[in-house]
């Protein structure tokens, strides 16, 4: 192995890609860290990775394949079990009369090649691939869908026509490999692998649907063995510590678990439906670091103003948007920046999603009458500097929050409204006095999340007639004629054309003009004054800005603007287009 590594360095030296001094530095780093010499040379920027791999490909007389653009087929890839693919850093790329073509990160590993030939039961040809592309392809293509179906079938056979009893699914279930445990484990592992935020378990009349929310859109897997649903539901209720005998009322629970080395808090909600109980679980990754304000994608002008507002000694900052728009991420980002020893921060939330050091976090418990209003009254006696209210839900909570903002506290909260302008009017509808809102409000940020175009399969596109009409009416005809991008669909994005999400923000700067219109209860003048603000840019226009930058599509912007989705977009986001989920 040592000779091979030195050979790579000598080869690069002979081809004048590196100097003797650079080789000596890289060897010293390699000896100190144990990292492969090729990786060291790339990390130290002595040679570009593609140059190194092209040289190795030429030397070994094997092809160098870019997996980003390679037409991988899940049924071919799955010829090699995932364990061996990860262990040997290898993937089956193609099958023909000569056997398998296998992409490898290290095609000189003779022992690995022999073992792969034994596992695949045929001779193999090897190709060189980039490690980062290989690992992304493994994550994208080795889904747990077939595994889930297999375990569901096993569980169905075990259940038969009988219903599970409490005793069968209680703590006495000692067999760690029981089908219900295997099925749940596969469901969770698959969700984590594709970075799903929510898992839905929905019983239908003749089947069970398992849906995952990925980048804000649900993708579906159907299990024919519908009789497994009660076993799944009962087991999840046991884990979450909620009443397993109650099937007529909605229930909420929470539990923690470790999945693939990461710790997740799982929020569970059950709802009685026509054919059983619907279970929805939100997965909160507690292992990863919370995003700070600079990482959430907020435009610089809005970010700078937000930081000024949260540094004020008192007032009210509102973050608005529907469920799943990233409000909590923005709030926690703000709290992370404010979290200093000299500041007393208290939050009241339902539920507490992330646990932050030094911050006193109160969990609402309606069953014992610990409501937002009651918790807020108690918090004011705790000598806080900053108060975060998870949501302004009712008149009493709004009144106490406004009073706290008037009496020397900085209050951060959220509101479920469509845009920044309607948030102020919503507070008044909830019973707040206009003069009080006018005196304490410092700023309002409305936000949404749109899907980000997959960088791997991004391509130019022309807007449809519907999209051109909408962009022209929202912005202007010149904007509608600009070039835009879409994702063609690839293995990395599960053939949706999207990978990840990006925030769209609308900021309403508070001003004397707005306050005066509000005090007079002149809503029409308030709306006009808001649109006259130089810093105000509506969500739709902010979304179009992102589309012009190639970050998202116009159809995504139309979706968050409430204009519906273009027909082509509906087709591209259908779960059935994902070959790995079939």
Coordinates of C-alpha atoms in Angstrom, one line a residue, residues 52-539:
X52 CA -5.1 13.3 -10.7
X53 CA -7.9 10.9 -11.6
X54 CA -7.4 11.4 -15.4
X55 CA -3.7 10.6 -15.0
X56 CA -4.5 7.4 -13.0
X57 CA -7.1 6.4 -15.6
X58 CA -4.6 6.8 -18.3
X59 CA -1.9 4.9 -16.4
X60 CA -4.2 2.0 -15.5
X61 CA -5.9 2.0 -18.9
X62 CA -9.4 2.1 -17.4
X63 CA -12.2 4.7 -17.9
X64 CA -12.7 7.6 -15.6
X65 CA -16.5 8.0 -15.2
X66 CA -18.3 11.1 -13.8
X67 CA -21.3 9.6 -11.9
X68 CA -23.1 12.9 -11.9
X69 CA -24.1 12.4 -15.6
X70 CA -24.0 8.6 -15.7
X71 CA -27.4 6.9 -16.3
X72 CA -27.5 4.7 -13.2
X73 CA -30.3 2.2 -12.9
X74 CA -31.3 1.2 -9.4
X75 CA -32.0 -2.4 -10.4
X76 CA -28.4 -2.8 -11.7
X77 CA -26.9 -0.9 -8.8
X78 CA -28.6 -3.1 -6.3
X79 CA -26.8 -6.1 -7.6
X80 CA -24.2 -5.2 -5.1
X81 CA -25.6 -5.0 -1.5
X82 CA -25.2 -1.6 0.1
X83 CA -22.9 -2.8 2.9
X84 CA -20.3 -3.9 0.3
X85 CA -20.8 -0.8 -1.8
X86 CA -19.9 1.4 1.2
X87 CA -17.2 -0.9 2.5
X88 CA -15.3 -1.2 -0.8
X89 CA -16.2 2.3 -2.1
X90 CA -17.6 0.6 -5.2
X91 CA -20.8 0.6 -7.3
X92 CA -22.1 -1.5 -10.1
X93 CA -22.6 0.8 -13.1
X94 CA -23.5 -1.4 -16.0
X95 CA -24.3 -5.1 -16.8
X96 CA -23.6 -6.6 -20.2
X97 CA -22.6 -10.0 -21.8
X98 CA -19.1 -9.5 -20.3
X99 CA -20.4 -9.2 -16.7
X100 CA -20.4 -6.0 -14.6
X101 CA -18.7 -2.7 -14.9
X102 CA -17.9 -1.6 -11.4
X103 CA -16.9 2.0 -10.5
X104 CA -14.3 2.1 -7.7
X105 CA -12.5 4.8 -5.8
X106 CA -9.4 2.7 -5.6
X107 CA -9.3 0.4 -8.7
X108 CA -5.8 -0.9 -7.6
X109 CA -7.2 -2.6 -4.6
X110 CA -6.8 -6.2 -5.8
X111 CA -8.3 -7.8 -2.7
X112 CA -11.4 -5.7 -3.1
X113 CA -11.7 -6.6 -6.7
X114 CA -11.5 -10.3 -5.9
X115 CA -14.1 -10.0 -3.2
X116 CA -16.4 -8.1 -5.5
X117 CA -16.1 -10.8 -8.1
X118 CA -17.0 -13.4 -5.5
X119 CA -20.0 -11.4 -4.3
X120 CA -21.3 -10.7 -7.8
X121 CA -20.4 -14.2 -9.0
X122 CA -18.9 -13.1 -12.2
X123 CA -15.8 -11.4 -13.6
X124 CA -15.8 -7.6 -13.4
X125 CA -14.3 -4.7 -15.2
X126 CA -13.4 -1.7 -13.2
X127 CA -13.7 2.1 -13.8
X128 CA -12.3 5.0 -11.7
X129 CA -14.9 7.3 -10.0
X130 CA -14.7 10.3 -7.7
X131 CA -15.3 9.4 -4.0
X132 CA -17.7 12.3 -3.3
X133 CA -19.8 11.4 -6.4
X134 CA -19.8 7.7 -5.4
X135 CA -21.0 8.4 -1.9
X136 CA -23.8 10.8 -3.1
X137 CA -24.9 8.1 -5.6
X138 CA -25.0 5.5 -2.9
X139 CA -27.1 7.7 -0.6
X140 CA -29.5 8.5 -3.5
X141 CA -29.9 5.0 -4.9
X142 CA -29.8 2.6 -2.0
X143 CA -33.2 3.4 -0.6
X144 CA -35.0 1.2 2.0
X145 CA -38.2 0.9 0.0
X146 CA -37.7 -2.8 -0.9
X147 CA -36.5 -3.6 2.6
X148 CA -39.6 -1.9 4.0
X149 CA -41.9 -4.0 1.8
X150 CA -40.1 -7.2 2.8
X151 CA -40.4 -6.5 6.5
X152 CA -44.0 -5.4 6.1
X153 CA -44.7 -8.8 4.4
X154 CA -43.0 -10.6 7.3
X155 CA -45.0 -8.7 9.8
X156 CA -48.2 -9.3 7.9
X157 CA -47.6 -13.0 8.0
X158 CA -46.9 -12.8 11.7
X159 CA -50.0 -10.8 12.4
X160 CA -52.2 -12.9 10.2
X161 CA -55.9 -12.1 10.7
X162 CA -55.6 -11.5 14.4
X163 CA -55.2 -8.1 16.1
X164 CA -52.1 -7.4 18.2
X165 CA -52.6 -7.3 22.0
X166 CA -51.0 -4.9 24.4
X167 CA -49.0 -7.8 25.9
X168 CA -47.6 -8.7 22.5
X169 CA -46.3 -5.2 21.9
X170 CA -45.3 -4.2 25.4
X171 CA -42.0 -4.1 27.1
X172 CA -41.9 -7.9 27.0
X173 CA -41.3 -7.9 23.3
X174 CA -37.7 -9.0 23.7
X175 CA -36.8 -10.2 20.2
X176 CA -34.7 -7.4 18.8
X177 CA -35.3 -8.7 15.3
X178 CA -39.1 -8.8 15.5
X179 CA -40.6 -7.7 12.2
X180 CA -42.3 -4.6 13.6
X181 CA -38.9 -3.4 15.0
X182 CA -37.2 -4.1 11.7
X183 CA -39.9 -2.3 9.8
X184 CA -39.8 0.8 11.9
X185 CA -36.0 0.8 11.8
X186 CA -36.1 0.7 8.0
X187 CA -38.7 3.4 7.8
X188 CA -36.6 5.7 10.0
X189 CA -33.3 4.9 8.3
X190 CA -34.8 5.6 4.9
X191 CA -36.2 8.9 6.1
X192 CA -32.8 10.0 7.5
X193 CA -31.0 8.9 4.4
X194 CA -33.1 11.1 2.1
X195 CA -33.2 14.0 4.7
X196 CA -37.0 13.8 5.2
X197 CA -38.4 16.3 7.7
X198 CA -41.6 14.3 8.3
X199 CA -42.9 10.7 8.0
X200 CA -46.6 10.0 7.5
X201 CA -48.1 6.6 8.1
X202 CA -51.6 6.6 6.6
X203 CA -54.0 3.7 6.6
X204 CA -56.3 3.4 3.6
X205 CA -59.1 0.9 2.9
X206 CA -56.9 -1.7 1.3
X207 CA -53.3 -0.5 1.7
X208 CA -50.9 1.5 3.9
X209 CA -49.2 4.6 2.6
X210 CA -45.9 5.7 4.0
X211 CA -45.1 9.2 2.8
X212 CA -42.0 11.3 3.5
X213 CA -41.7 15.1 3.2
X214 CA -38.5 15.8 1.3
X215 CA -37.7 19.4 0.6
X216 CA -41.3 20.4 1.5
X217 CA -43.0 17.9 -0.9
X218 CA -44.3 14.5 0.0
X219 CA -43.0 11.3 -1.7
X220 CA -45.0 8.1 -1.3
X221 CA -44.4 4.4 -0.8
X222 CA -47.4 2.0 -0.8
X223 CA -47.5 -1.2 1.3
X224 CA -50.1 -3.7 0.3
X225 CA -50.1 -5.4 3.7
X226 CA -52.6 -3.1 5.3
X227 CA -53.0 -5.3 8.4
X228 CA -49.6 -4.2 9.7
X229 CA -50.8 -0.7 10.5
X230 CA -52.1 -1.5 14.0
X231 CA -48.8 -3.1 15.0
X232 CA -46.9 -0.1 13.8
X233 CA -49.2 2.4 15.5
X234 CA -49.2 0.5 18.9
X235 CA -45.5 0.2 18.9
X236 CA -45.0 3.9 18.1
X237 CA -47.5 4.8 20.9
X238 CA -45.5 2.7 23.3
X239 CA -42.3 4.4 22.4
X240 CA -43.8 7.9 22.6
X241 CA -45.4 7.1 26.0
X242 CA -49.0 7.9 25.1
X243 CA -52.2 6.0 25.7
X244 CA -52.2 2.9 23.6
X245 CA -55.9 2.1 24.3
X246 CA -57.2 5.4 23.1
X247 CA -58.1 5.3 19.4
X248 CA -60.9 7.8 19.3
X249 CA -59.0 11.0 20.1
X250 CA -55.9 12.7 18.7
X251 CA -52.8 12.4 20.8
X252 CA -49.3 13.9 20.8
X253 CA -46.1 12.3 22.1
X254 CA -42.3 12.6 21.8
X255 CA -39.3 10.3 21.9
X256 CA -35.6 10.4 21.1
X257 CA -33.7 7.8 19.1
X258 CA -30.3 7.4 17.4
X259 CA -30.4 6.8 13.7
X260 CA -27.1 6.3 11.7
X261 CA -25.1 7.7 14.5
X262 CA -27.2 10.9 14.8
X263 CA -29.6 11.7 17.6
X264 CA -33.1 12.7 16.6
X265 CA -36.0 14.0 18.6
X266 CA -39.2 12.7 17.1
X267 CA -42.5 14.5 17.6
X268 CA -45.4 12.1 17.1
X269 CA -49.1 13.0 16.4
X270 CA -51.9 10.6 16.0
X271 CA -55.3 11.4 14.4
X272 CA -58.4 9.1 14.2
X273 CA -59.3 8.7 10.5
X274 CA -61.7 6.6 8.5
X275 CA -59.6 3.4 8.3
X276 CA -57.6 3.6 11.6
X277 CA -55.2 6.2 12.9
X278 CA -53.0 8.5 10.9
X279 CA -49.5 8.9 12.4
X280 CA -47.3 11.8 11.5
X281 CA -43.7 12.1 12.9
X282 CA -41.5 15.1 12.6
X283 CA -37.7 14.3 12.8
X284 CA -35.6 16.9 14.5
X285 CA -31.9 16.4 14.2
X286 CA -30.3 17.2 17.5
X287 CA -26.8 16.1 16.4
X288 CA -26.3 18.9 13.9
X289 CA -25.5 22.5 14.8
X290 CA -28.3 25.0 14.5
X291 CA -28.0 27.4 11.6
X292 CA -27.0 30.9 12.6
X293 CA -28.5 33.9 11.0
X294 CA -25.8 34.1 8.4
X295 CA -26.4 30.6 7.2
X296 CA -30.2 30.7 6.5
X297 CA -29.9 32.5 3.1
X298 CA -31.4 35.8 4.2
X299 CA -30.6 38.7 1.9
X300 CA -27.8 40.9 3.3
X301 CA -30.0 44.0 3.7
X302 CA -32.7 42.2 5.6
X303 CA -30.1 40.3 7.7
X304 CA -28.4 43.6 8.7
X305 CA -31.7 45.1 9.7
X306 CA -32.8 42.0 11.6
X307 CA -29.5 42.1 13.6
X308 CA -30.2 45.7 14.5
X309 CA -33.7 45.0 15.7
X310 CA -32.8 42.1 17.9
X311 CA -30.1 44.2 19.6
X312 CA -32.7 46.8 20.7
X313 CA -33.5 46.8 24.4
X314 CA -37.3 46.5 23.9
X315 CA -40.0 46.0 21.2
X316 CA -41.6 43.3 19.2
X317 CA -40.2 41.4 16.2
X318 CA -42.6 39.2 14.2
X319 CA -41.6 36.3 12.0
X320 CA -44.6 35.2 9.9
X321 CA -45.5 32.5 7.4
X322 CA -47.4 29.2 7.2
X323 CA -46.4 25.9 8.8
X324 CA -43.1 24.6 7.4
X325 CA -41.8 28.0 6.2
X326 CA -38.7 28.0 8.4
X327 CA -39.9 30.4 11.0
X328 CA -38.5 28.3 13.9
X329 CA -35.1 28.2 12.2
X330 CA -35.0 32.0 11.9
X331 CA -36.0 32.4 15.5
X332 CA -33.5 30.0 16.9
X333 CA -30.8 31.6 14.7
X334 CA -31.6 34.9 16.3
X335 CA -31.6 33.4 19.8
X336 CA -28.2 31.8 19.1
X337 CA -26.7 35.2 18.4
X338 CA -28.3 36.8 21.4
X339 CA -27.3 33.9 23.7
X340 CA -24.7 35.6 25.9
X341 CA -23.9 35.3 29.6
X342 CA -25.1 38.9 30.3
X343 CA -28.6 38.2 28.7
X344 CA -31.4 36.4 30.4
X345 CA -33.5 34.6 27.7
X346 CA -36.7 32.8 28.4
X347 CA -38.8 31.0 25.7
X348 CA -42.3 29.6 25.8
X349 CA -42.9 27.0 23.1
X350 CA -45.2 24.3 22.0
X351 CA -43.3 22.1 21.5
X352 CA -39.7 22.9 22.4
X353 CA -38.0 21.8 19.2
X354 CA -34.3 22.4 20.0
X355 CA -32.7 22.5 23.4
X356 CA -30.3 25.5 23.8
X357 CA -27.8 25.9 26.6
X358 CA -28.2 28.9 29.0
X359 CA -31.7 29.6 27.7
X360 CA -34.7 28.8 29.9
X361 CA -37.2 27.0 27.7
X362 CA -40.8 26.4 28.8
X363 CA -42.9 23.6 27.3
X364 CA -46.6 24.4 27.0
X365 CA -48.8 21.7 28.6
X366 CA -52.4 22.4 28.0
X367 CA -53.5 19.3 30.0
X368 CA -52.4 21.0 33.3
X369 CA -53.4 24.5 32.1
X370 CA -49.8 25.6 31.4
X371 CA -50.9 27.8 28.5
X372 CA -48.9 30.5 26.5
X373 CA -50.6 33.2 28.5
X374 CA -50.0 31.6 31.9
X375 CA -46.4 30.9 31.1
X376 CA -45.8 34.4 29.9
X377 CA -47.2 35.9 33.0
X378 CA -44.8 33.8 35.1
X379 CA -41.9 34.6 32.7
X380 CA -42.3 38.3 33.4
X381 CA -41.5 37.6 37.0
X382 CA -38.2 35.8 36.0
X383 CA -36.4 39.1 35.2
X384 CA -35.8 38.3 31.5
X385 CA -34.1 40.5 29.0
X386 CA -35.4 38.7 25.9
X387 CA -38.6 36.6 25.6
X388 CA -39.4 34.3 22.7
X389 CA -43.0 33.3 22.3
X390 CA -43.4 30.3 20.0
X391 CA -46.6 31.6 18.5
X392 CA -49.2 34.3 19.2
X393 CA -52.3 32.2 19.2
X394 CA -55.0 34.1 21.1
X395 CA -56.0 37.5 22.4
X396 CA -54.6 37.0 25.9
X397 CA -51.2 35.9 24.7
X398 CA -51.0 38.8 22.3
X399 CA -52.0 41.3 25.1
X400 CA -49.3 40.0 27.5
X401 CA -46.6 39.9 24.7
X402 CA -47.4 43.5 23.8
X403 CA -47.2 44.5 27.5
X404 CA -43.9 42.8 27.9
X405 CA -42.5 44.6 24.8
X406 CA -43.7 47.9 26.4
X407 CA -42.0 47.3 29.7
X408 CA -38.4 46.9 28.7
X409 CA -38.3 43.5 27.1
X410 CA -37.3 42.4 23.6
X411 CA -40.0 40.0 22.4
X412 CA -39.6 37.6 19.4
X413 CA -42.6 35.7 18.2
X414 CA -44.3 34.1 15.2
X415 CA -47.7 34.5 13.6
X416 CA -49.4 32.4 11.0
X417 CA -50.2 34.9 8.2
X418 CA -49.6 35.0 4.5
X419 CA -47.4 38.2 4.3
X420 CA -45.8 40.9 6.4
X421 CA -48.5 43.5 5.8
X422 CA -51.4 41.3 6.9
X423 CA -49.6 40.4 10.2
X424 CA -50.3 43.8 11.8
X425 CA -53.9 43.7 10.8
X426 CA -54.1 40.1 12.2
X427 CA -52.9 41.4 15.6
X428 CA -55.7 44.0 15.6
X429 CA -58.3 41.3 14.6
X430 CA -57.1 39.3 17.6
X431 CA -58.0 42.2 19.9
X432 CA -54.8 44.2 20.2
X433 CA -55.2 47.9 20.4
X434 CA -53.8 49.6 17.3
X435 CA -51.9 52.3 19.3
X436 CA -50.2 49.6 21.3
X437 CA -49.2 47.6 18.2
X438 CA -47.9 50.9 16.6
X439 CA -45.8 51.7 19.6
X440 CA -44.0 48.4 20.2
X441 CA -43.7 46.8 16.8
X442 CA -40.1 47.1 15.4
X443 CA -40.3 45.0 12.2
X444 CA -41.9 42.1 10.5
X445 CA -40.3 39.4 8.4
X446 CA -42.5 37.1 6.2
X447 CA -40.8 34.0 4.8
X448 CA -41.4 30.9 2.7
X449 CA -39.2 27.9 1.6
X450 CA -38.9 26.9 -2.0
X451 CA -37.1 23.9 -3.5
X452 CA -33.6 24.6 -4.7
X453 CA -32.8 23.5 -8.3
X454 CA -30.5 20.4 -8.3
X455 CA -27.0 21.7 -9.3
X456 CA -26.2 18.4 -10.9
X457 CA -29.0 18.4 -13.5
X458 CA -29.6 22.1 -13.9
X459 CA -30.3 23.3 -17.4
X460 CA -31.7 26.3 -19.3
X461 CA -35.4 26.5 -20.0
X462 CA -38.0 28.7 -21.5
X463 CA -41.0 29.8 -19.4
X464 CA -44.4 28.4 -20.3
X465 CA -47.1 30.7 -21.5
X466 CA -48.7 30.6 -18.0
X467 CA -45.4 31.4 -16.3
X468 CA -44.6 34.2 -18.7
X469 CA -48.0 35.8 -18.1
X470 CA -47.5 35.6 -14.3
X471 CA -44.0 37.0 -14.3
X472 CA -45.1 39.8 -16.6
X473 CA -48.0 40.7 -14.4
X474 CA -45.9 40.4 -11.2
X475 CA -42.7 42.0 -12.4
X476 CA -42.5 43.2 -16.0
X477 CA -42.2 41.8 -19.6
X478 CA -38.4 42.4 -19.6
X479 CA -38.0 40.0 -16.6
X480 CA -40.2 37.4 -18.3
X481 CA -37.8 37.4 -21.2
X482 CA -34.7 36.7 -19.0
X483 CA -33.1 33.2 -19.0
X484 CA -34.3 30.8 -16.3
X485 CA -33.2 27.4 -15.1
X486 CA -34.9 24.1 -14.2
X487 CA -33.6 20.7 -13.0
X488 CA -33.8 17.9 -15.6
X489 CA -34.0 15.2 -13.0
X490 CA -31.1 12.8 -12.0
X491 CA -30.2 10.1 -9.5
X492 CA -29.0 12.7 -7.0
X493 CA -32.4 14.5 -6.7
X494 CA -34.5 11.3 -7.1
X495 CA -35.5 12.6 -10.6
X496 CA -37.5 15.6 -9.1
X497 CA -35.1 18.3 -10.4
X498 CA -34.8 19.7 -6.9
X499 CA -32.3 19.2 -4.1
X500 CA -32.6 21.1 -0.8
X501 CA -34.5 24.3 0.0
X502 CA -33.8 28.0 0.0
X503 CA -35.7 30.8 1.9
X504 CA -37.7 33.6 0.3
X505 CA -38.0 36.7 2.6
X506 CA -40.2 39.8 2.8
X507 CA -39.3 42.5 5.2
X508 CA -41.5 45.3 6.4
X509 CA -39.6 48.2 8.1
X510 CA -41.6 49.9 10.8
X511 CA -42.0 53.6 10.3
X512 CA -43.8 56.7 11.6
X513 CA -46.0 56.7 8.6
X514 CA -47.1 53.1 9.2
X515 CA -47.6 53.7 12.9
X516 CA -49.8 56.8 12.2
X517 CA -52.0 54.9 9.7
X518 CA -52.4 52.1 12.2
X519 CA -53.3 54.5 15.1
X520 CA -56.1 56.0 12.8
X521 CA -57.2 52.4 12.0
X522 CA -56.9 53.3 8.3
X523 CA -56.1 49.9 6.8
X524 CA -56.1 51.1 3.2
X525 CA -53.6 53.8 4.0
X526 CA -51.5 51.3 6.0
X527 CA -51.2 49.0 3.0
X528 CA -50.3 51.9 0.7
X529 CA -47.7 53.1 3.1
X530 CA -46.2 49.7 3.4
X531 CA -45.7 49.4 -0.4
X532 CA -44.1 52.9 -0.3
X533 CA -41.4 51.7 2.0
X534 CA -38.0 51.7 0.1
X535 CA -36.9 48.4 1.8
X536 CA -40.2 46.5 1.1
X537 CA -40.1 43.9 -1.6
X538 CA -43.0 41.5 -1.8
X539 CA -42.4 37.7 -1.5

